Coordinates of C-alpha atoms in Angstrom, one line a residue:
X1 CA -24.5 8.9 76.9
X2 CA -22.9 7.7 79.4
X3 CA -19.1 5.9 80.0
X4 CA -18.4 4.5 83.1
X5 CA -17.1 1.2 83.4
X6 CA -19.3 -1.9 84.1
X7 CA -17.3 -2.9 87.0
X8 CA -17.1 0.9 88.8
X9 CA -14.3 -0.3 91.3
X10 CA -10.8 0.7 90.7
X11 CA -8.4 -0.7 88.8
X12 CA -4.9 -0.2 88.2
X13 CA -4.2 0.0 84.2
X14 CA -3.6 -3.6 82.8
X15 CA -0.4 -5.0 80.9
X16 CA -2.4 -5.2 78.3
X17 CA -2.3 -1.6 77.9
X18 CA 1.8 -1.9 76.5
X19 CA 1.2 -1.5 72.6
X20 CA 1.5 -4.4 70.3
X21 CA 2.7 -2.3 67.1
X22 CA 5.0 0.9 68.1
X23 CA 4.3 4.1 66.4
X24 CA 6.9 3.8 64.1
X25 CA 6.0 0.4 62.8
X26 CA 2.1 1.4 62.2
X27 CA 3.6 4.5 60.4
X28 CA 5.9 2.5 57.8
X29 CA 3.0 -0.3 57.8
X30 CA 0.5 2.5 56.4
X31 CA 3.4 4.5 54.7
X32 CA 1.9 7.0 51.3
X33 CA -2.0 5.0 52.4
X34 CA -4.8 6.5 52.3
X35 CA -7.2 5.0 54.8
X36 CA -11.3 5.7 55.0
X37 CA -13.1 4.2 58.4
X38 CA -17.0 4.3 57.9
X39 CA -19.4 4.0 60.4
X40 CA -20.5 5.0 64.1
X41 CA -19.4 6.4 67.6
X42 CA -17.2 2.7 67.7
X43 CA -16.3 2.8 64.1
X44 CA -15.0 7.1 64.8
X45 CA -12.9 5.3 67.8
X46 CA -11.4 2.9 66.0
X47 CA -10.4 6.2 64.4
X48 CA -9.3 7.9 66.7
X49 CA -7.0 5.2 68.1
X50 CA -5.4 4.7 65.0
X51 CA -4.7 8.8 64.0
X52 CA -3.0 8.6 67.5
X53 CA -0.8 5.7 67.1
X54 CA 0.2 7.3 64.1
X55 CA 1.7 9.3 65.9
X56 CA 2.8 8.4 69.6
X57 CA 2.9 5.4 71.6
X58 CA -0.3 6.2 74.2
X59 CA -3.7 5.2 74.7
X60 CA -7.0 7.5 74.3
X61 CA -8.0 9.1 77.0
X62 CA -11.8 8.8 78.2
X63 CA -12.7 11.9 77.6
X64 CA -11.5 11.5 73.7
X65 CA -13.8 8.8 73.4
X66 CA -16.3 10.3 74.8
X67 CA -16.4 13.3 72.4
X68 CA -18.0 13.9 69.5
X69 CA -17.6 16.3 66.5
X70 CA -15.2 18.1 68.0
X71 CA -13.2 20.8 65.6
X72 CA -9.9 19.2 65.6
X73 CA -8.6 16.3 67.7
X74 CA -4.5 15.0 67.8
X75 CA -4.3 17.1 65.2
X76 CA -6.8 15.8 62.7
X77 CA -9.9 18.1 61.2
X78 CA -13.3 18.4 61.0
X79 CA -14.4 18.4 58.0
X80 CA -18.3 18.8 57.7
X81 CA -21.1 18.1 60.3
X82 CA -20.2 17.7 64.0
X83 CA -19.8 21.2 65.6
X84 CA -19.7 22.6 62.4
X85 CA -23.4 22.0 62.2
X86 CA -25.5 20.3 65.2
X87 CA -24.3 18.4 67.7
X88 CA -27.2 15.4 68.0
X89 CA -28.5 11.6 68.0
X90 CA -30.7 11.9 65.1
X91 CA -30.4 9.9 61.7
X92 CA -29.4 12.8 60.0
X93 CA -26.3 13.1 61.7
X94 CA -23.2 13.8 60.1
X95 CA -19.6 14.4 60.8
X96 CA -16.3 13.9 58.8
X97 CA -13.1 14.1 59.9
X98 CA -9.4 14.0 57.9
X99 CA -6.4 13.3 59.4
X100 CA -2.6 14.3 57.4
X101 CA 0.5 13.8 58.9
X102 CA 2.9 16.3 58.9
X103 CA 5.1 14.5 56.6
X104 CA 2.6 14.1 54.0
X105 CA 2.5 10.3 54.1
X106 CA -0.7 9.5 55.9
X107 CA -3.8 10.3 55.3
X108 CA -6.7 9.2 57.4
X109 CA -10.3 10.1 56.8
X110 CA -13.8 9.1 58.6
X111 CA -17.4 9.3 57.7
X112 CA -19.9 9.0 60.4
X113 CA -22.8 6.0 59.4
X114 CA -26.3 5.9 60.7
X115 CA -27.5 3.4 58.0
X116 CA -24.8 1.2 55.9
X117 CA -26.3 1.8 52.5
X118 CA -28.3 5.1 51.8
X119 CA -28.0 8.4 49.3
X120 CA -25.5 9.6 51.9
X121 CA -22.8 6.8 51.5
X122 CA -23.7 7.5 47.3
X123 CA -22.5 10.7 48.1
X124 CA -19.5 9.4 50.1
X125 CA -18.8 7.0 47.4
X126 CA -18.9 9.5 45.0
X127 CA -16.3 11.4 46.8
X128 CA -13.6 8.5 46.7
X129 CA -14.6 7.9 43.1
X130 CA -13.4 11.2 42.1
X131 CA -10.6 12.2 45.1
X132 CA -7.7 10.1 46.0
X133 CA -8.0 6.4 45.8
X134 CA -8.3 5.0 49.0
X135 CA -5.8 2.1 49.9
X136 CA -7.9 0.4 53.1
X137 CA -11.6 1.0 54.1
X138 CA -13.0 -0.1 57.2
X139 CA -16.5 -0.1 57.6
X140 CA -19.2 -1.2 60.0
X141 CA -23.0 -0.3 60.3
X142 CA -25.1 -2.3 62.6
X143 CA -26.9 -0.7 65.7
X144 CA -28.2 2.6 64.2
X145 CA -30.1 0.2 61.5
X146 CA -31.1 -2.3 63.3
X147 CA -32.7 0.3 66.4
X148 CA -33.8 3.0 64.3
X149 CA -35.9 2.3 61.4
X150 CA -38.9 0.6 62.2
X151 CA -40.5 -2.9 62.7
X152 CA -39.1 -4.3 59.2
X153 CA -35.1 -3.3 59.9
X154 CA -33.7 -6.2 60.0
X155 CA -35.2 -7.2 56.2
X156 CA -34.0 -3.6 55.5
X157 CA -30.6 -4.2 56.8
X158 CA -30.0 -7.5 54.9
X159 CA -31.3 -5.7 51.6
X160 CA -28.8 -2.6 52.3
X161 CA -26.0 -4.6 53.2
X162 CA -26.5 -6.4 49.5
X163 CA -26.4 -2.9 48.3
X164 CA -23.5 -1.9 50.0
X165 CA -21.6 -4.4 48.9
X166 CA -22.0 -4.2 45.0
X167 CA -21.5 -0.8 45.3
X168 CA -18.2 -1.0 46.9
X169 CA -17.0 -3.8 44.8
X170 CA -18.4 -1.3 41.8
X171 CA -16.5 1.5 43.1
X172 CA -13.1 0.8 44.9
X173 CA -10.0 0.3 42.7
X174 CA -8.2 -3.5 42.8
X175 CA -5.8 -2.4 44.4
X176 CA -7.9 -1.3 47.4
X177 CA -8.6 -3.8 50.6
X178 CA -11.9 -3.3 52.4
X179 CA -12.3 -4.5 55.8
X180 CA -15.8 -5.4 57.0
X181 CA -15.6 -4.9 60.9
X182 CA -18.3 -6.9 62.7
X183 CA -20.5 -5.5 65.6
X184 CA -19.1 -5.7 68.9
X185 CA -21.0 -7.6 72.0
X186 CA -23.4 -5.5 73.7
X187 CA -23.8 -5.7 77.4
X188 CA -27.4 -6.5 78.7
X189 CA -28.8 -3.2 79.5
X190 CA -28.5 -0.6 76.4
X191 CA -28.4 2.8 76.6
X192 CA -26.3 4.1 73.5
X193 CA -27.4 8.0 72.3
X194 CA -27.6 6.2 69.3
X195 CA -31.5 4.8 70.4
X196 CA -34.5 7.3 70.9
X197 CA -35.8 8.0 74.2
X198 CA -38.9 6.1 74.1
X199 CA -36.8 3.0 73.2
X200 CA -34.5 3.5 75.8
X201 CA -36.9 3.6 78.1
X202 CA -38.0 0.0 77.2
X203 CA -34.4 -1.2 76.9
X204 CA -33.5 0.1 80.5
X205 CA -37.1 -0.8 82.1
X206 CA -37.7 -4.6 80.1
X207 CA -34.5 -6.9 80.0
X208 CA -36.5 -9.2 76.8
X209 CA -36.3 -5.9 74.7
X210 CA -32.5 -5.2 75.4
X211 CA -32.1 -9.0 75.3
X212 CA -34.0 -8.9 71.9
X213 CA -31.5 -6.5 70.3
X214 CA -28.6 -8.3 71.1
X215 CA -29.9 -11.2 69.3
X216 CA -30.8 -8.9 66.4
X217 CA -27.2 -8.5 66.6
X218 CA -26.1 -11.7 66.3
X219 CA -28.2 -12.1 63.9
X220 CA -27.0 -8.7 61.6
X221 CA -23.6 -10.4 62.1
X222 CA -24.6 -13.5 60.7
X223 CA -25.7 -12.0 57.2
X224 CA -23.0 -9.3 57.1
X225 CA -20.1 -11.7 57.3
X226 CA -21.8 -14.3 54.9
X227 CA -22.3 -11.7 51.9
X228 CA -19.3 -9.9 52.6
X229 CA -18.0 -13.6 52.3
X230 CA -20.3 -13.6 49.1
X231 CA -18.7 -10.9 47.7
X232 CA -15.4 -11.8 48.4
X233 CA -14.4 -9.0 51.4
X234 CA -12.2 -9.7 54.2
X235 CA -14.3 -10.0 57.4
X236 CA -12.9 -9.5 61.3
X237 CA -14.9 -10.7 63.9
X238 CA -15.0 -8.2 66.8
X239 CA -18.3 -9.8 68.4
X240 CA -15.8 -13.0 68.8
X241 CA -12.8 -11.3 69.8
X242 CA -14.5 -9.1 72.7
X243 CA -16.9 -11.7 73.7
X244 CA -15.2 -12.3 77.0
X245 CA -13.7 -8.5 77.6
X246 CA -16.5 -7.5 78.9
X247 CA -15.2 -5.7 81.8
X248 CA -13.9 -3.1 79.1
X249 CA -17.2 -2.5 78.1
X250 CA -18.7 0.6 79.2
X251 CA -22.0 0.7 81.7
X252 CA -24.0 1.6 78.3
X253 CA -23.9 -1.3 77.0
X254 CA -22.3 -0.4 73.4
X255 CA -19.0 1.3 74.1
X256 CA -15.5 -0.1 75.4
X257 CA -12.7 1.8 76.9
X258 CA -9.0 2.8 75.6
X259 CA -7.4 -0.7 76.3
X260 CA -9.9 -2.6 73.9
X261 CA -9.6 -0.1 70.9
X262 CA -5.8 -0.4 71.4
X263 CA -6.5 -4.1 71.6
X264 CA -9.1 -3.5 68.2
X265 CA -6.2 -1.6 66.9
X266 CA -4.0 -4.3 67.2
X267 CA -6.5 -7.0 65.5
X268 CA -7.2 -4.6 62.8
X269 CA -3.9 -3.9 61.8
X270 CA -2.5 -7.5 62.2
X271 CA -5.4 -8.2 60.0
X272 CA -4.3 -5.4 57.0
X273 CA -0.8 -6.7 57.1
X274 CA -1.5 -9.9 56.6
X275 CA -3.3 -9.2 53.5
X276 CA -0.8 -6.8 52.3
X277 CA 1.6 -9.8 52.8
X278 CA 4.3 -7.6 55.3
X279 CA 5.9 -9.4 58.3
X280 CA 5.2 -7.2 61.2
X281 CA 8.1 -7.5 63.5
X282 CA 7.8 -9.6 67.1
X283 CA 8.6 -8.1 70.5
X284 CA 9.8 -10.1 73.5
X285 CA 8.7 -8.2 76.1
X286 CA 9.7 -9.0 79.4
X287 CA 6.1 -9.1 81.4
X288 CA 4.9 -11.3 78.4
X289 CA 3.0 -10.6 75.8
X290 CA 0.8 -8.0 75.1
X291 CA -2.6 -8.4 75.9
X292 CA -2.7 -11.5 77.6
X293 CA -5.9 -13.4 77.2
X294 CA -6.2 -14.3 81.2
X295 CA -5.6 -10.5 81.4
X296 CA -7.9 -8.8 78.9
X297 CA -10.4 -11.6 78.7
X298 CA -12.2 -12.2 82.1
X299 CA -14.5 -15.2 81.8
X300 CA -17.5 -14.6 82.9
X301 CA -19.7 -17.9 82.5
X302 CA -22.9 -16.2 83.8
X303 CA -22.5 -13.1 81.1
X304 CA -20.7 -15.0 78.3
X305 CA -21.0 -12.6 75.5
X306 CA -24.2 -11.3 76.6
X307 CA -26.4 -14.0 74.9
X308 CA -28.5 -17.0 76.2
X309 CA -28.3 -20.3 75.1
X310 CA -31.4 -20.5 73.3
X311 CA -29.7 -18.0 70.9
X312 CA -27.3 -20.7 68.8
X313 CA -24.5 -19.9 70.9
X314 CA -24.8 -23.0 73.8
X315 CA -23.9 -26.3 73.8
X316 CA -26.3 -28.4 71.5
X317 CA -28.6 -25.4 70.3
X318 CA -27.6 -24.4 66.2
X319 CA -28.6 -20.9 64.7
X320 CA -31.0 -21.0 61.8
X321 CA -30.8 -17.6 60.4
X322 CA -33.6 -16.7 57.3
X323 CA -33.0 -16.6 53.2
X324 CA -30.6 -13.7 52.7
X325 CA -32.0 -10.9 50.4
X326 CA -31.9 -11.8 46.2
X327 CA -29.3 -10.4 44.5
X328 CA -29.3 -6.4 43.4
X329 CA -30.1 -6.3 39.9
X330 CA -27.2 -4.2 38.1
X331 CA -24.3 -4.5 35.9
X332 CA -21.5 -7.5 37.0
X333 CA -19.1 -5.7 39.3
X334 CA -15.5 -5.6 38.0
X335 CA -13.3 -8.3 39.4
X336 CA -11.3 -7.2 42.6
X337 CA -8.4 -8.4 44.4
X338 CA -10.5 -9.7 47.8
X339 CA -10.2 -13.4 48.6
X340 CA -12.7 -15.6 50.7
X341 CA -13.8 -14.3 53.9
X342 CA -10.9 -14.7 56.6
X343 CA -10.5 -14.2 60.3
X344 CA -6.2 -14.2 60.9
X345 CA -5.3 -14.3 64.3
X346 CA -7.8 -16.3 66.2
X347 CA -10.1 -19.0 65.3
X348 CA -12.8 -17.6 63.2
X349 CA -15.5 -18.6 65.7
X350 CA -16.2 -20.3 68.5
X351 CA -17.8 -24.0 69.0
X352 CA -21.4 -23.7 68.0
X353 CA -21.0 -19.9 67.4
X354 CA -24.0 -18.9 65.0
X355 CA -21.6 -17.5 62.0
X356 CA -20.1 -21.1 61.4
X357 CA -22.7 -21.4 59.1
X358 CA -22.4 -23.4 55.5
X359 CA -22.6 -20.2 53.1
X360 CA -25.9 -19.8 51.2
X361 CA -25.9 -19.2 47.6
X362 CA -23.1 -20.1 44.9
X363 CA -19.1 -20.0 45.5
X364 CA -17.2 -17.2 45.7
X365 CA -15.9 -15.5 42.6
X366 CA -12.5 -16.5 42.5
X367 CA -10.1 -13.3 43.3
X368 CA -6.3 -12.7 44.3
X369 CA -5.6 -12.2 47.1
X370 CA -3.9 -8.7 47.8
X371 CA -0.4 -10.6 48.4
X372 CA -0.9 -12.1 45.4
X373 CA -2.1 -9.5 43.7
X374 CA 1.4 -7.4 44.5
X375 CA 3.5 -10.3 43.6
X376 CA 1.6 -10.7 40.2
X377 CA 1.9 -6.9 39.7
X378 CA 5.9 -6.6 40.8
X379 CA 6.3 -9.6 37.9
X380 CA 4.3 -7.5 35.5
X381 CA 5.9 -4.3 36.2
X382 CA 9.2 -5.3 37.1
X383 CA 9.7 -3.3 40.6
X384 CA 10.1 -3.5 43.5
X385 CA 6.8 -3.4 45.3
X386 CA 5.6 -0.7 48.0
X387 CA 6.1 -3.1 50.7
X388 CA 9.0 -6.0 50.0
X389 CA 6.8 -8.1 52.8
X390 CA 9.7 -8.0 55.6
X391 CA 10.4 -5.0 57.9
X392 CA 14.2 -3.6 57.9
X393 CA 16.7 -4.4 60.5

């Protein structure tokens, strides 16, 4: 695969690149958690980004995200697959990777995805039932389903991501919060390893097929964040958030360099303490904030987020998606703490974006949210709780 940058002439680092959350403050924020990330290459950066900000204040380098199943990276391990096994772009790829602080208070693990519901993720979901309750999950499965298996993936996706869904609501403890991560923006010519060679050709040779992906894309997006909204998961929309940093998007189409995941890290964690209910602390920095938006975002009107008009995303034009799969038949999953779908820290789409969409199908079973779930619990219990909402000092 290959990572160079869209725009190939230099550029000095931005002020973005200054942290939002300091080392220190993501370690107490995910003090004695247990954390499982599911999904690709961009799911095993977020990853990455996150077992080295527990840790030091530094970006990934480009060569970190470029690798794959490598034995042992900042100190975390490999687990199964990767170079334990073979190294390639098949659907039978595997690799899992566990990070532990040397204190003993963090634990970080990640299962590579090529399909969001299949006898492998059983098998995954096996493993948490009967190991260490996970705390957070963050998952995200979009590309490798939607590319690789056959004319009818799309149907198959929406069916799987039903699946998914009741499984994990089955399966995780109350007191765990799942994070559905939505599919990042891709740029408009694909080469991802994640595609066979005969497709790539097409995607590289005929704009309309690579076009035609990124609108399957928007589409997957649509239906993952309306039944995760079904079933009452929180939702973060990355394919908003990056729609105008594109010029952190690599010259494959599909992946983004060390700034954006820091920027991802950022979201994602701002995200997870919101719903735990802690008050994460605010910097004044003297250059400004981090990230700026006229720094990290560069408009581009002709590029946009990589997706014409007639898509549901310009001005006057409204996305009709199809009937969402029925229902899984299976026993009523056990109530969990997940409220509605949510998107903190920006709006949750933009004008005319195709996810703000009336939700199809009944309301939402009626949940706590995890804040309210540890102030019910610190009433029951009558201590303190892990995290008393406000940071010290």
């Amino acid at each position: 695969m290959v990572f160079c940058l869209e725009n190939e002439e230099p550029r000095l680092p931005l002020r973005s690149a200054m942290v939002h959350l300091q080392a220190s403050e993501v370690q107490q924020l995910l003090h004695n958690k247990f954390v499982v990330i599911l999904g690709d290459s961009i799911q095993r950066a977020v990853y990455k980004d996150l077992v080295l900000l527990l840790q030091r204040d530094s970006l990934l380098t480009a060569a970190q995200l470029k690798a794959k199943g490598e034995l042992s990276f900042e100190q975390d391990q490999l687990v199964a697959g990767g170079q334990l096994g073979e190294l390639h772009n098949g659907t039978q790829y595997r690799e899992v990777r566990q990070f532990c602080s040397g204190s003993g208070h963090h634990l970080v693990r990640f299962y590579f995805l090529t399909r969001v519901y299949s006898e492998y993720l059983e098998g995954v979901l096996e493993e948490l039932t009967y190991g260490p309750a996970p705390d957070l999950v963050i998952i995200n499965s979009c590309l490798w389903d939607l590319s690789r298996y056959g004319r009818c993936s799309m149907e198959s996706y929406r069916e799987n991501l039903e699946r998914v869904f009741v499984r994990m609501d089955q399966v995780l403890p109350d007191s765990c919060l799942l994070v559905w991560n939505m599919a990042m923006p891709l740029g408009e010519r694909v080469t991802g390893g994640f595609l066979l060679p005969e497709m790539l050709h097409f995607l590289t040779q005929l704009q309309p097929l690579a076009g035609s992906l990124r609108r399957d894309v928007v589409e997957g997006n649509f239906y993952s964040a309306t039944l995760a909204g079904d079933h009452c998961f929180d939702v973060l929309d990355l394919h908003f958030h990056f729609r105008h940093a594109v010029q952190h998007r690599h010259r494959d189409g599909v992946h983004w360099d060390q700034h954006a995941h820091r920027h991802l890290s950022h979201l994602l964690l701002t995200h997870v303490a919101d719903a735990w209910g802690v008050e994460l602390p605010k910097h004044d920095y003297p250059s400004g904030q981090p990230f700026p938006p006229h720094e990290f975002f560069n408009y581009n009107s002709t590029e946009d987020f990589s997706m014409s008009s007639h898509l549901g995303c310009g001005p006057g034009v409204n996305f009709v998606p199809g009937p969402l799969p029925p229902p899984v038949p299976g026993p009523i999953p056990h109530g969990q703490h997940r409220g509605p779908v949510v998107h903190r820290g920006m709006p949750r789409c933009a004008p005319n974006s195709p996810y703000h969409v009336p939700r199809i199908g009944g309301p939402c079973r009626q949940r706590l949210r995890h804040s309210d779930r540890l102030i019910h619990t610190n009433k029951l219990d009558r201590q303190p709780p892990a995290h008393s909402g406000t940071w010290p000092g």
